PDB file of C-alpha atoms in Angstrom:
ATOM      1  CA  MET A   1      13.794 -65.388 -27.736  1.00 92.00           C
ATOM      2  CA  GLY A   2      12.894 -63.893 -24.364  1.00 95.00           C
ATOM      3  CA  THR A   3      11.677 -65.483 -21.141  1.00 97.00           C
ATOM      4  CA  LEU A   4       8.448 -65.422 -19.168  1.00 98.00           C
ATOM      5  CA  TYR A   5       9.142 -64.848 -15.476  1.00 98.00           C
ATOM      6  CA  ILE A   6       6.409 -65.899 -13.008  1.00 97.00           C
ATOM      7  CA  VAL A   7       6.923 -63.408 -10.195  1.00 97.00           C
ATOM      8  CA  GLY A   8       5.350 -63.811  -6.761  1.00 96.00           C
ATOM      9  CA  THR A   9       4.333 -60.540  -5.114  1.00 96.00           C
ATOM     10  CA  PRO A  10       3.296 -59.685  -1.518  1.00 96.00           C
ATOM     11  CA  ILE A  11      -0.155 -60.766  -0.324  1.00 94.00           C
ATOM     12  CA  GLY A  12      -0.476 -57.745   1.931  1.00 90.00           C
ATOM     13  CA  ASN A  13       2.742 -56.430   3.427  1.00 93.00           C
ATOM     14  CA  LEU A  14       4.937 -54.906   0.701  1.00 93.00           C
ATOM     15  CA  GLY A  15       7.978 -55.681   2.838  1.00 93.00           C
ATOM     16  CA  ASP A  16       7.579 -59.342   1.873  1.00 95.00           C
ATOM     17  CA  ILE A  17       8.764 -58.787  -1.701  1.00 96.00           C
ATOM     18  CA  SER A  18      12.026 -60.594  -2.415  1.00 96.00           C
ATOM     19  CA  PRO A  19      15.242 -59.081  -3.810  1.00 96.00           C
ATOM     20  CA  ARG A  20      14.948 -61.440  -6.802  1.00 97.00           C
ATOM     21  CA  ALA A  21      11.419 -60.230  -7.512  1.00 97.00           C
ATOM     22  CA  LEU A  22      12.591 -56.611  -7.507  1.00 97.00           C
ATOM     23  CA  GLU A  23      15.512 -57.509  -9.756  1.00 97.00           C
ATOM     24  CA  ALA A  24      13.202 -59.286 -12.205  1.00 97.00           C
ATOM     25  CA  LEU A  25      10.747 -56.385 -12.306  1.00 98.00           C
ATOM     26  CA  GLU A  26      13.552 -53.870 -12.813  1.00 97.00           C
ATOM     27  CA  SER A  27      15.263 -55.806 -15.614  1.00 96.00           C
ATOM     28  CA  CYS A  28      12.307 -57.083 -17.669  1.00 97.00           C
ATOM     29  CA  ASP A  29      11.038 -55.391 -20.830  1.00 98.00           C
ATOM     30  CA  PHE A  30       7.375 -55.320 -19.773  1.00 97.00           C
ATOM     31  CA  ILE A  31       4.996 -56.573 -17.099  1.00 98.00           C
ATOM     32  CA  ALA A  32       1.763 -58.521 -17.596  1.00 97.00           C
ATOM     33  CA  ALA A  33      -0.412 -57.568 -14.603  1.00 96.00           C
ATOM     34  CA  GLU A  34      -3.819 -58.763 -13.420  1.00 93.00           C
ATOM     35  CA  ASP A  35      -4.718 -55.179 -12.471  1.00 94.00           C
ATOM     36  CA  THR A  36      -2.240 -52.527 -13.628  1.00 95.00           C
ATOM     37  CA  ARG A  37      -3.498 -50.117 -10.950  1.00 95.00           C
ATOM     38  CA  VAL A  38      -2.610 -52.541  -8.159  1.00 94.00           C
ATOM     39  CA  THR A  39       0.790 -53.351  -9.660  1.00 96.00           C
ATOM     40  CA  LEU A  40       1.533 -49.649 -10.182  1.00 96.00           C
ATOM     41  CA  LYS A  41       1.330 -49.114  -6.402  1.00 95.00           C
ATOM     42  CA  LEU A  42       3.954 -51.814  -5.932  1.00 96.00           C
ATOM     43  CA  LEU A  43       6.209 -50.394  -8.639  1.00 97.00           C
ATOM     44  CA  ASN A  44       5.909 -46.861  -7.277  1.00 96.00           C
ATOM     45  CA  ARG A  45       6.805 -48.082  -3.768  1.00 96.00           C
ATOM     46  CA  PHE A  46      10.137 -49.367  -5.107  1.00 96.00           C
ATOM     47  CA  GLU A  47      10.609 -46.670  -7.761  1.00 96.00           C
ATOM     48  CA  ILE A  48      10.379 -49.051 -10.708  1.00 97.00           C
ATOM     49  CA  LYS A  49       9.148 -47.764 -14.050  1.00 96.00           C
ATOM     50  CA  LYS A  50       8.137 -50.383 -16.614  1.00 96.00           C
ATOM     51  CA  PRO A  51       5.480 -50.594 -19.321  1.00 97.00           C
ATOM     52  CA  MET A  52       2.548 -52.807 -18.368  1.00 97.00           C
ATOM     53  CA  VAL A  53      -0.210 -54.686 -20.158  1.00 96.00           C
ATOM     54  CA  SER A  54      -3.341 -55.901 -18.429  1.00 95.00           C
ATOM     55  CA  TYR A  55      -3.813 -59.654 -18.302  1.00 94.00           C
ATOM     56  CA  HIS A  56      -6.907 -60.956 -16.513  1.00 91.00           C
ATOM     57  CA  GLU A  57      -9.796 -63.407 -16.679  1.00 86.00           C
ATOM     58  CA  HIS A  58     -11.732 -61.428 -19.285  1.00 89.00           C
ATOM     59  CA  ASN A  59      -8.939 -60.885 -21.836  1.00 91.00           C
ATOM     60  CA  ARG A  60      -6.662 -63.872 -21.163  1.00 85.00           C
ATOM     61  CA  LEU A  61      -7.293 -65.750 -24.431  1.00 87.00           C
ATOM     62  CA  GLU A  62      -6.520 -62.846 -26.752  1.00 89.00           C
ATOM     63  CA  ARG A  63      -3.842 -61.311 -24.564  1.00 93.00           C
ATOM     64  CA  SER A  64      -1.975 -64.614 -24.023  1.00 94.00           C
ATOM     65  CA  GLU A  65      -1.191 -64.834 -27.735  1.00 94.00           C
ATOM     66  CA  GLN A  66      -0.087 -61.195 -27.877  1.00 95.00           C
ATOM     67  CA  ILE A  67       2.206 -61.536 -24.864  1.00 96.00           C
ATOM     68  CA  ALA A  68       3.672 -64.841 -26.038  1.00 96.00           C
ATOM     69  CA  ALA A  69       4.392 -63.323 -29.459  1.00 95.00           C
ATOM     70  CA  ARG A  70       6.334 -60.470 -27.865  1.00 96.00           C
ATOM     71  CA  ILE A  71       8.359 -62.898 -25.742  1.00 97.00           C
ATOM     72  CA  ALA A  72       9.063 -65.091 -28.786  1.00 96.00           C
ATOM     73  CA  GLY A  73      10.302 -61.932 -30.466  1.00 95.00           C
ATOM     74  CA  GLY A  74      12.971 -61.427 -27.813  1.00 96.00           C
ATOM     75  CA  GLU A  75      11.332 -59.483 -24.975  1.00 97.00           C
ATOM     76  CA  ASN A  76      11.384 -60.601 -21.343  1.00 98.00           C
ATOM     77  CA  CYS A  77       8.060 -60.439 -19.507  1.00 98.00           C
ATOM     78  CA  CYS A  78       7.215 -60.592 -15.793  1.00 98.00           C
ATOM     79  CA  LEU A  79       3.806 -62.081 -15.057  1.00 98.00           C
ATOM     80  CA  VAL A  80       2.300 -60.831 -11.785  1.00 97.00           C
ATOM     81  CA  THR A  81      -1.055 -61.151 -10.099  1.00 94.00           C
ATOM     82  CA  ASP A  82      -2.571 -58.687  -7.613  1.00 92.00           C
ATOM     83  CA  ALA A  83      -1.159 -60.704  -4.718  1.00 92.00           C
ATOM     84  CA  GLY A  84       0.751 -63.964  -4.340  1.00 93.00           C
ATOM     85  CA  MET A  85       1.906 -66.430  -6.967  1.00 94.00           C
ATOM     86  CA  PRO A  86       0.573 -66.051 -10.518  1.00 94.00           C
ATOM     87  CA  ALA A  87      -1.080 -69.059 -12.211  1.00 90.00           C
ATOM     88  CA  VAL A  88      -2.441 -70.457  -8.908  1.00 89.00           C
ATOM     89  CA  SER A  89      -6.237 -70.064  -9.032  1.00 84.00           C
ATOM     90  CA  ASP A  90      -5.397 -67.365 -11.547  1.00 84.00           C
ATOM     91  CA  PRO A  91      -5.705 -66.914 -15.347  1.00 86.00           C
ATOM     92  CA  GLY A  92      -1.913 -66.803 -15.599  1.00 89.00           C
ATOM     93  CA  GLU A  93      -1.907 -70.580 -16.035  1.00 92.00           C
ATOM     94  CA  ASP A  94      -3.149 -70.095 -19.614  1.00 93.00           C
ATOM     95  CA  LEU A  95      -0.178 -67.897 -20.521  1.00 95.00           C
ATOM     96  CA  VAL A  96       2.271 -70.283 -18.858  1.00 95.00           C
ATOM     97  CA  ARG A  97       0.802 -73.245 -20.738  1.00 95.00           C
ATOM     98  CA  LEU A  98       0.943 -71.394 -24.070  1.00 95.00           C
ATOM     99  CA  CYS A  99       4.582 -70.467 -23.523  1.00 96.00           C
ATOM    100  CA  HIS A 100       5.444 -74.108 -22.820  1.00 97.00           C
ATOM    101  CA  GLU A 101       3.622 -75.140 -26.003  1.00 96.00           C
ATOM    102  CA  MET A 102       5.653 -72.576 -27.972  1.00 96.00           C
ATOM    103  CA  ASN A 103       8.917 -73.710 -26.312  1.00 96.00           C
ATOM    104  CA  ILE A 104       9.308 -70.290 -24.716  1.00 97.00           C
ATOM    105  CA  PRO A 105      11.475 -70.422 -21.560  1.00 97.00           C
ATOM    106  CA  VAL A 106       9.477 -70.035 -18.342  1.00 97.00           C
ATOM    107  CA  ALA A 107      11.283 -69.169 -15.103  1.00 97.00           C
ATOM    108  CA  SER A 108      10.009 -68.806 -11.535  1.00 96.00           C
ATOM    109  CA  VAL A 109      10.671 -66.094  -8.996  1.00 97.00           C
ATOM    110  CA  PRO A 110       8.809 -67.583  -6.010  1.00 95.00           C
ATOM    111  CA  GLY A 111       6.966 -65.453  -3.513  1.00 93.00           C
ATOM    112  CA  PRO A 112       4.155 -65.551  -0.943  1.00 93.00           C
ATOM    113  CA  CYS A 113       1.137 -67.801  -1.487  1.00 93.00           C
ATOM    114  CA  ALA A 114      -2.017 -67.094   0.551  1.00 94.00           C
ATOM    115  CA  PHE A 115      -3.401 -70.602   0.986  1.00 95.00           C
ATOM    116  CA  VAL A 116      -0.061 -72.121   2.059  1.00 95.00           C
ATOM    117  CA  THR A 117       0.494 -69.288   4.538  1.00 96.00           C
ATOM    118  CA  ALA A 118      -3.069 -69.667   5.863  1.00 97.00           C
ATOM    119  CA  LEU A 119      -2.629 -73.418   6.276  1.00 96.00           C
ATOM    120  CA  ALA A 120       0.537 -72.858   8.306  1.00 97.00           C
ATOM    121  CA  LEU A 121      -1.198 -70.228  10.449  1.00 96.00           C
ATOM    122  CA  SER A 122      -4.290 -72.351  11.058  1.00 96.00           C
ATOM    123  CA  GLY A 123      -2.680 -75.175  13.013  1.00 94.00           C
ATOM    124  CA  MET A 124      -4.832 -77.652  11.072  1.00 94.00           C
ATOM    125  CA  PRO A 125      -3.306 -80.962   9.847  1.00 93.00           C
ATOM    126  CA  ALA A 126      -0.992 -80.141   6.945  1.00 93.00           C
ATOM    127  CA  LYS A 127       0.766 -83.400   6.072  1.00 93.00           C
ATOM    128  CA  ARG A 128      -1.775 -83.938   3.313  1.00 93.00           C
ATOM    129  CA  PHE A 129      -4.128 -81.268   2.003  1.00 96.00           C
ATOM    130  CA  THR A 130      -6.008 -80.134  -1.089  1.00 96.00           C
ATOM    131  CA  PHE A 131      -6.364 -76.679  -2.605  1.00 96.00           C
ATOM    132  CA  GLU A 132      -9.928 -76.119  -3.827  1.00 95.00           C
ATOM    133  CA  GLY A 133      -9.596 -72.483  -4.932  1.00 92.00           C
ATOM    134  CA  PHE A 134     -12.752 -70.367  -5.211  1.00 93.00           C
ATOM    135  CA  LEU A 135     -16.174 -71.992  -5.191  1.00 92.00           C
ATOM    136  CA  SER A 136     -18.381 -71.041  -8.122  1.00 90.00           C
ATOM    137  CA  VAL A 137     -20.834 -68.159  -7.721  1.00 88.00           C
ATOM    138  CA  ASN A 138     -23.388 -70.400  -9.432  1.00 89.00           C
ATOM    139  CA  LYS A 139     -25.403 -72.168  -6.712  1.00 87.00           C
ATOM    140  CA  ALA A 140     -25.719 -75.453  -8.585  1.00 89.00           C
ATOM    141  CA  SER A 141     -21.997 -75.583  -9.470  1.00 92.00           C
ATOM    142  CA  ARG A 142     -21.005 -74.629  -5.920  1.00 90.00           C
ATOM    143  CA  ARG A 143     -23.136 -77.364  -4.382  1.00 89.00           C
ATOM    144  CA  GLU A 144     -21.897 -79.908  -6.936  1.00 92.00           C
ATOM    145  CA  HIS A 145     -18.304 -79.043  -6.012  1.00 95.00           C
ATOM    146  CA  LEU A 146     -19.060 -79.508  -2.302  1.00 94.00           C
ATOM    147  CA  ALA A 147     -20.838 -82.802  -2.933  1.00 92.00           C
ATOM    148  CA  GLU A 148     -17.745 -84.112  -4.756  1.00 94.00           C
ATOM    149  CA  ILE A 149     -15.479 -83.437  -1.770  1.00 94.00           C
ATOM    150  CA  LYS A 150     -17.865 -84.562   0.976  1.00 91.00           C
ATOM    151  CA  ASN A 151     -15.726 -87.640   1.718  1.00 91.00           C
ATOM    152  CA  GLU A 152     -12.338 -85.947   1.210  1.00 94.00           C
ATOM    153  CA  LYS A 153     -10.186 -86.929   4.200  1.00 93.00           C
ATOM    154  CA  ARG A 154      -7.420 -84.396   3.644  1.00 95.00           C
ATOM    155  CA  THR A 155      -7.501 -80.851   4.997  1.00 97.00           C
ATOM    156  CA  MET A 156      -9.115 -78.543   2.436  1.00 97.00           C
ATOM    157  CA  CYS A 157      -8.144 -74.956   1.550  1.00 97.00           C
ATOM    158  CA  PHE A 158     -10.509 -72.478  -0.111  1.00 97.00           C
ATOM    159  CA  TYR A 159     -10.305 -68.844  -1.183  1.00 95.00           C
ATOM    160  CA  GLU A 160     -13.393 -66.723  -0.594  1.00 95.00           C
ATOM    161  CA  ALA A 161     -14.528 -63.135  -1.012  1.00 93.00           C
ATOM    162  CA  PRO A 162     -16.093 -61.540   2.102  1.00 94.00           C
ATOM    163  CA  HIS A 163     -19.419 -60.715   0.436  1.00 94.00           C
ATOM    164  CA  LYS A 164     -19.883 -64.393  -0.524  1.00 93.00           C
ATOM    165  CA  LEU A 165     -18.783 -65.818   2.839  1.00 95.00           C
ATOM    166  CA  PRO A 166     -22.253 -66.171   4.467  1.00 94.00           C
ATOM    167  CA  ALA A 167     -23.675 -68.209   1.573  1.00 93.00           C
ATOM    168  CA  THR A 168     -20.489 -70.286   1.306  1.00 94.00           C
ATOM    169  CA  LEU A 169     -20.439 -71.191   5.004  1.00 95.00           C
ATOM    170  CA  LYS A 170     -24.122 -72.108   4.890  1.00 93.00           C
ATOM    171  CA  ASP A 171     -23.621 -74.392   1.876  1.00 93.00           C
ATOM    172  CA  MET A 172     -20.482 -75.937   3.389  1.00 94.00           C
ATOM    173  CA  ALA A 173     -22.269 -76.713   6.655  1.00 93.00           C
ATOM    174  CA  SER A 174     -25.133 -78.288   4.747  1.00 91.00           C
ATOM    175  CA  ALA A 175     -22.907 -80.389   2.474  1.00 91.00           C
ATOM    176  CA  LEU A 176     -20.023 -81.328   4.769  1.00 92.00           C
ATOM    177  CA  GLY A 177     -21.586 -81.431   8.231  1.00 90.00           C
ATOM    178  CA  ASP A 178     -20.117 -79.860  11.346  1.00 90.00           C
ATOM    179  CA  ARG A 179     -16.363 -79.839  10.669  1.00 91.00           C
ATOM    180  CA  LYS A 180     -13.636 -77.800  12.302  1.00 95.00           C
ATOM    181  CA  ILE A 181     -12.782 -74.669  10.324  1.00 97.00           C
ATOM    182  CA  ALA A 182     -10.146 -71.960  10.518  1.00 98.00           C
ATOM    183  CA  ILE A 183     -11.081 -68.651   8.913  1.00 97.00           C
ATOM    184  CA  VAL A 184      -7.814 -66.882   8.125  1.00 97.00           C
ATOM    185  CA  ARG A 185      -8.104 -63.293   6.984  1.00 96.00           C
ATOM    186  CA  GLU A 186      -5.980 -60.265   6.164  1.00 95.00           C
ATOM    187  CA  ILE A 187      -2.766 -62.291   6.083  1.00 95.00           C
ATOM    188  CA  THR A 188       0.385 -60.171   6.731  1.00 95.00           C
ATOM    189  CA  LYS A 189      -1.771 -57.047   7.225  1.00 93.00           C
ATOM    190  CA  ILE A 190      -2.487 -55.066  10.409  1.00 92.00           C
ATOM    191  CA  HIS A 191      -5.693 -56.963  11.144  1.00 92.00           C
ATOM    192  CA  GLU A 192      -4.372 -60.470  10.428  1.00 95.00           C
ATOM    193  CA  GLU A 193      -6.588 -62.944  12.260  1.00 96.00           C
ATOM    194  CA  VAL A 194      -7.207 -66.684  12.614  1.00 97.00           C
ATOM    195  CA  ILE A 195     -10.725 -67.598  13.762  1.00 97.00           C
ATOM    196  CA  HIS A 196     -11.155 -71.202  14.925  1.00 97.00           C
ATOM    197  CA  SER A 197     -14.715 -72.475  14.843  1.00 95.00           C
ATOM    198  CA  THR A 198     -16.966 -75.164  13.376  1.00 94.00           C
ATOM    199  CA  LEU A 199     -18.975 -74.928  10.169  1.00 94.00           C
ATOM    200  CA  TYR A 200     -22.314 -74.812  11.982  1.00 93.00           C
ATOM    201  CA  LYS A 201     -21.208 -72.089  14.389  1.00 93.00           C
ATOM    202  CA  ALA A 202     -19.351 -70.084  11.741  1.00 95.00           C
ATOM    203  CA  ALA A 203     -22.383 -70.166   9.423  1.00 94.00           C
ATOM    204  CA  GLU A 204     -24.431 -68.698  12.274  1.00 93.00           C
ATOM    205  CA  ASP A 205     -21.851 -66.213  13.577  1.00 94.00           C
ATOM    206  CA  PHE A 206     -21.025 -64.685  10.195  1.00 95.00           C
ATOM    207  CA  ALA A 207     -24.443 -64.871   8.527  1.00 93.00           C
ATOM    208  CA  ASP A 208     -24.743 -61.075   8.546  1.00 93.00           C
ATOM    209  CA  GLY A 209     -21.651 -60.618   6.371  1.00 90.00           C
ATOM    210  CA  HIS A 210     -19.775 -58.408   8.832  1.00 93.00           C
ATOM    211  CA  LEU A 211     -16.449 -60.230   8.407  1.00 92.00           C
ATOM    212  CA  LYS A 212     -14.273 -58.311   5.956  1.00 92.00           C
ATOM    213  CA  GLY A 213     -10.915 -58.653   4.244  1.00 90.00           C
ATOM    214  CA  GLU A 214      -9.145 -61.238   2.101  1.00 91.00           C
ATOM    215  CA  ILE A 215     -10.216 -64.661   3.375  1.00 96.00           C
ATOM    216  CA  VAL A 216      -8.862 -68.222   3.249  1.00 97.00           C
ATOM    217  CA  LEU A 217     -10.925 -71.083   4.682  1.00 98.00           C
ATOM    218  CA  ILE A 218      -9.148 -74.155   6.082  1.00 98.00           C
ATOM    219  CA  ILE A 219     -11.525 -77.068   6.725  1.00 97.00           C
ATOM    220  CA  GLU A 220     -10.788 -80.425   8.311  1.00 95.00           C
ATOM    221  CA  GLY A 221     -11.225 -83.530   6.193  1.00 94.00           C
ATOM    222  CA  ALA A 222     -13.849 -86.211   6.661  1.00 90.00           C
ATOM    223  CA  ALA A 223     -13.351 -88.599   9.574  1.00 82.00           C
ATOM    224  CA  GLU A 224     -11.978 -92.050   8.865  1.00 70.00           C
ATOM    225  CA  GLU A 225     -14.762 -94.617   8.665  1.00 64.00           C
ATOM    226  CA  GLU A 226     -14.471 -97.575  11.006  1.00 57.00           C
ATOM    227  CA  GLU A 227     -14.442-100.954   9.268  1.00 59.00           C
ATOM    228  CA  THR A 228     -17.532-103.044   9.917  1.00 58.00           C
ATOM    229  CA  PRO A 229     -16.646-106.138  11.996  1.00 60.00           C
ATOM    230  CA  SER A 230     -17.050-109.379  10.026  1.00 70.00           C
ATOM    231  CA  THR A 231     -16.655-111.974  12.833  1.00 83.00           C
ATOM    232  CA  LEU A 232     -18.154-112.356  16.281  1.00 83.00           C
ATOM    233  CA  GLU A 233     -14.742-111.711  17.826  1.00 82.00           C
ATOM    234  CA  GLU A 234     -14.465-108.427  15.913  1.00 81.00           C
ATOM    235  CA  ALA A 235     -18.028-107.519  16.923  1.00 82.00           C
ATOM    236  CA  VAL A 236     -17.111-108.081  20.579  1.00 82.00           C
ATOM    237  CA  GLU A 237     -13.987-105.947  20.131  1.00 83.00           C
ATOM    238  CA  PHE A 238     -16.182-103.250  18.594  1.00 81.00           C
ATOM    239  CA  ALA A 239     -18.414-103.399  21.683  1.00 82.00           C
ATOM    240  CA  LYS A 240     -15.382-103.198  23.985  1.00 84.00           C
ATOM    241  CA  ASN A 241     -14.316 -99.995  22.266  1.00 81.00           C
ATOM    242  CA  GLN A 242     -17.758 -98.533  22.946  1.00 80.00           C
ATOM    243  CA  VAL A 243     -17.517 -99.525  26.624  1.00 82.00           C
ATOM    244  CA  ASN A 244     -14.147 -97.801  26.818  1.00 81.00           C
ATOM    245  CA  LYS A 245     -15.887 -94.648  25.650  1.00 71.00           C
ATOM    246  CA  GLY A 246     -18.210 -94.829  28.667  1.00 75.00           C
ATOM    247  CA  ILE A 247     -21.177 -96.708  27.180  1.00 78.00           C
ATOM    248  CA  SER A 248     -22.785 -99.496  29.229  1.00 84.00           C
ATOM    249  CA  ALA A 249     -22.101-103.115  28.234  1.00 84.00           C
ATOM    250  CA  SER A 250     -25.750-103.643  27.306  1.00 86.00           C
ATOM    251  CA  GLU A 251     -25.890-100.558  25.091  1.00 83.00           C
ATOM    252  CA  ALA A 252     -22.502-101.405  23.568  1.00 83.00           C
ATOM    253  CA  ALA A 253     -23.744-104.884  22.660  1.00 84.00           C
ATOM    254  CA  LYS A 254     -26.848-103.342  21.121  1.00 83.00           C
ATOM    255  CA  LEU A 255     -24.783-100.950  19.002  1.00 80.00           C
ATOM    256  CA  ALA A 256     -22.447-103.750  17.928  1.00 81.00           C
ATOM    257  CA  ALA A 257     -25.403-105.948  16.974  1.00 83.00           C
ATOM    258  CA  LYS A 258     -26.913-103.178  14.886  1.00 79.00           C
ATOM    259  CA  ALA A 259     -23.611-102.505  13.132  1.00 75.00           C
ATOM    260  CA  THR A 260     -22.670-106.132  12.474  1.00 79.00           C
ATOM    261  CA  GLY A 261     -25.797-108.255  12.315  1.00 81.00           C
ATOM    262  CA  PHE A 262     -24.655-110.589  15.088  1.00 86.00           C
ATOM    263  CA  LYS A 263     -27.084-111.272  17.952  1.00 85.00           C
ATOM    264  CA  LYS A 264     -26.959-108.840  20.837  1.00 86.00           C
ATOM    265  CA  GLY A 265     -27.119-111.687  23.379  1.00 84.00           C
ATOM    266  CA  ASP A 266     -24.089-113.447  21.887  1.00 84.00           C
ATOM    267  CA  ILE A 267     -22.081-110.235  21.869  1.00 85.00           C
ATOM    268  CA  TYR A 268     -23.157-109.369  25.433  1.00 83.00           C
ATOM    269  CA  LYS A 269     -22.245-112.817  26.827  1.00 83.00           C
ATOM    270  CA  ALA A 270     -18.781-112.637  25.279  1.00 82.00           C
ATOM    271  CA  LEU A 271     -18.362-109.056  26.381  1.00 79.00           C
ATOM    272  CA  ILE A 272     -18.994-109.638  30.091  1.00 79.00           C
ATOM    273  CA  LYS A 273     -16.811-112.734  30.376  1.00 73.00           C
TER     274      LYS A 273
END
């Protein structure tokens, strides 16, 4: 029995390929590639000649069985995507899962990953984050997805194609409100760029679709909600916090009363003592 090797490839700069990735590509029996034309450029750059089979979204079900059968028969296969790590927002996950089900060995040859690199470049909070992949091209599905993550407090990472960016930013601004966003594009390429903005401004600035290149969107999570005070003492403390922000005592008491249900006069008297 052979082995399926999940091989990470460069996301832009071919110099980022690892020695292990080259060794795996040189020693395998065949390569399963998302787009054989893209992979051929990589192979030619490093003078590697290997037979390839196409493996993509439209043939993954049929081709997974064919590839797995060859590996079960003793051949070693390298799975590659056009850029980055296979099986991450990529049909390769189906082949990996099938190989596990058939007890076929699966090995990793790690390489670049666009959303992790973009998150590091963005400077956005990265202790906790979620990867949301590509939003659906279907309007209803896209808006349903955004509605589900409206209250997500972790930093969110999305992939997006440039021609869909204007509609995506518009829908994000509508669903999520005015959050901070980092638009990271052309990672590791000549025109690598990180654009810091807000959803409202970005939706306006890039509405004409002029921004090109491979794009990753990093969006800040929802703000933590303040707990509603349940006692008069907590209501007064709430009002004090508003005063510390520069609001008058009278207005702070009014806000606290509205938020808590306690009388404004009681809050104000305690506040000015």
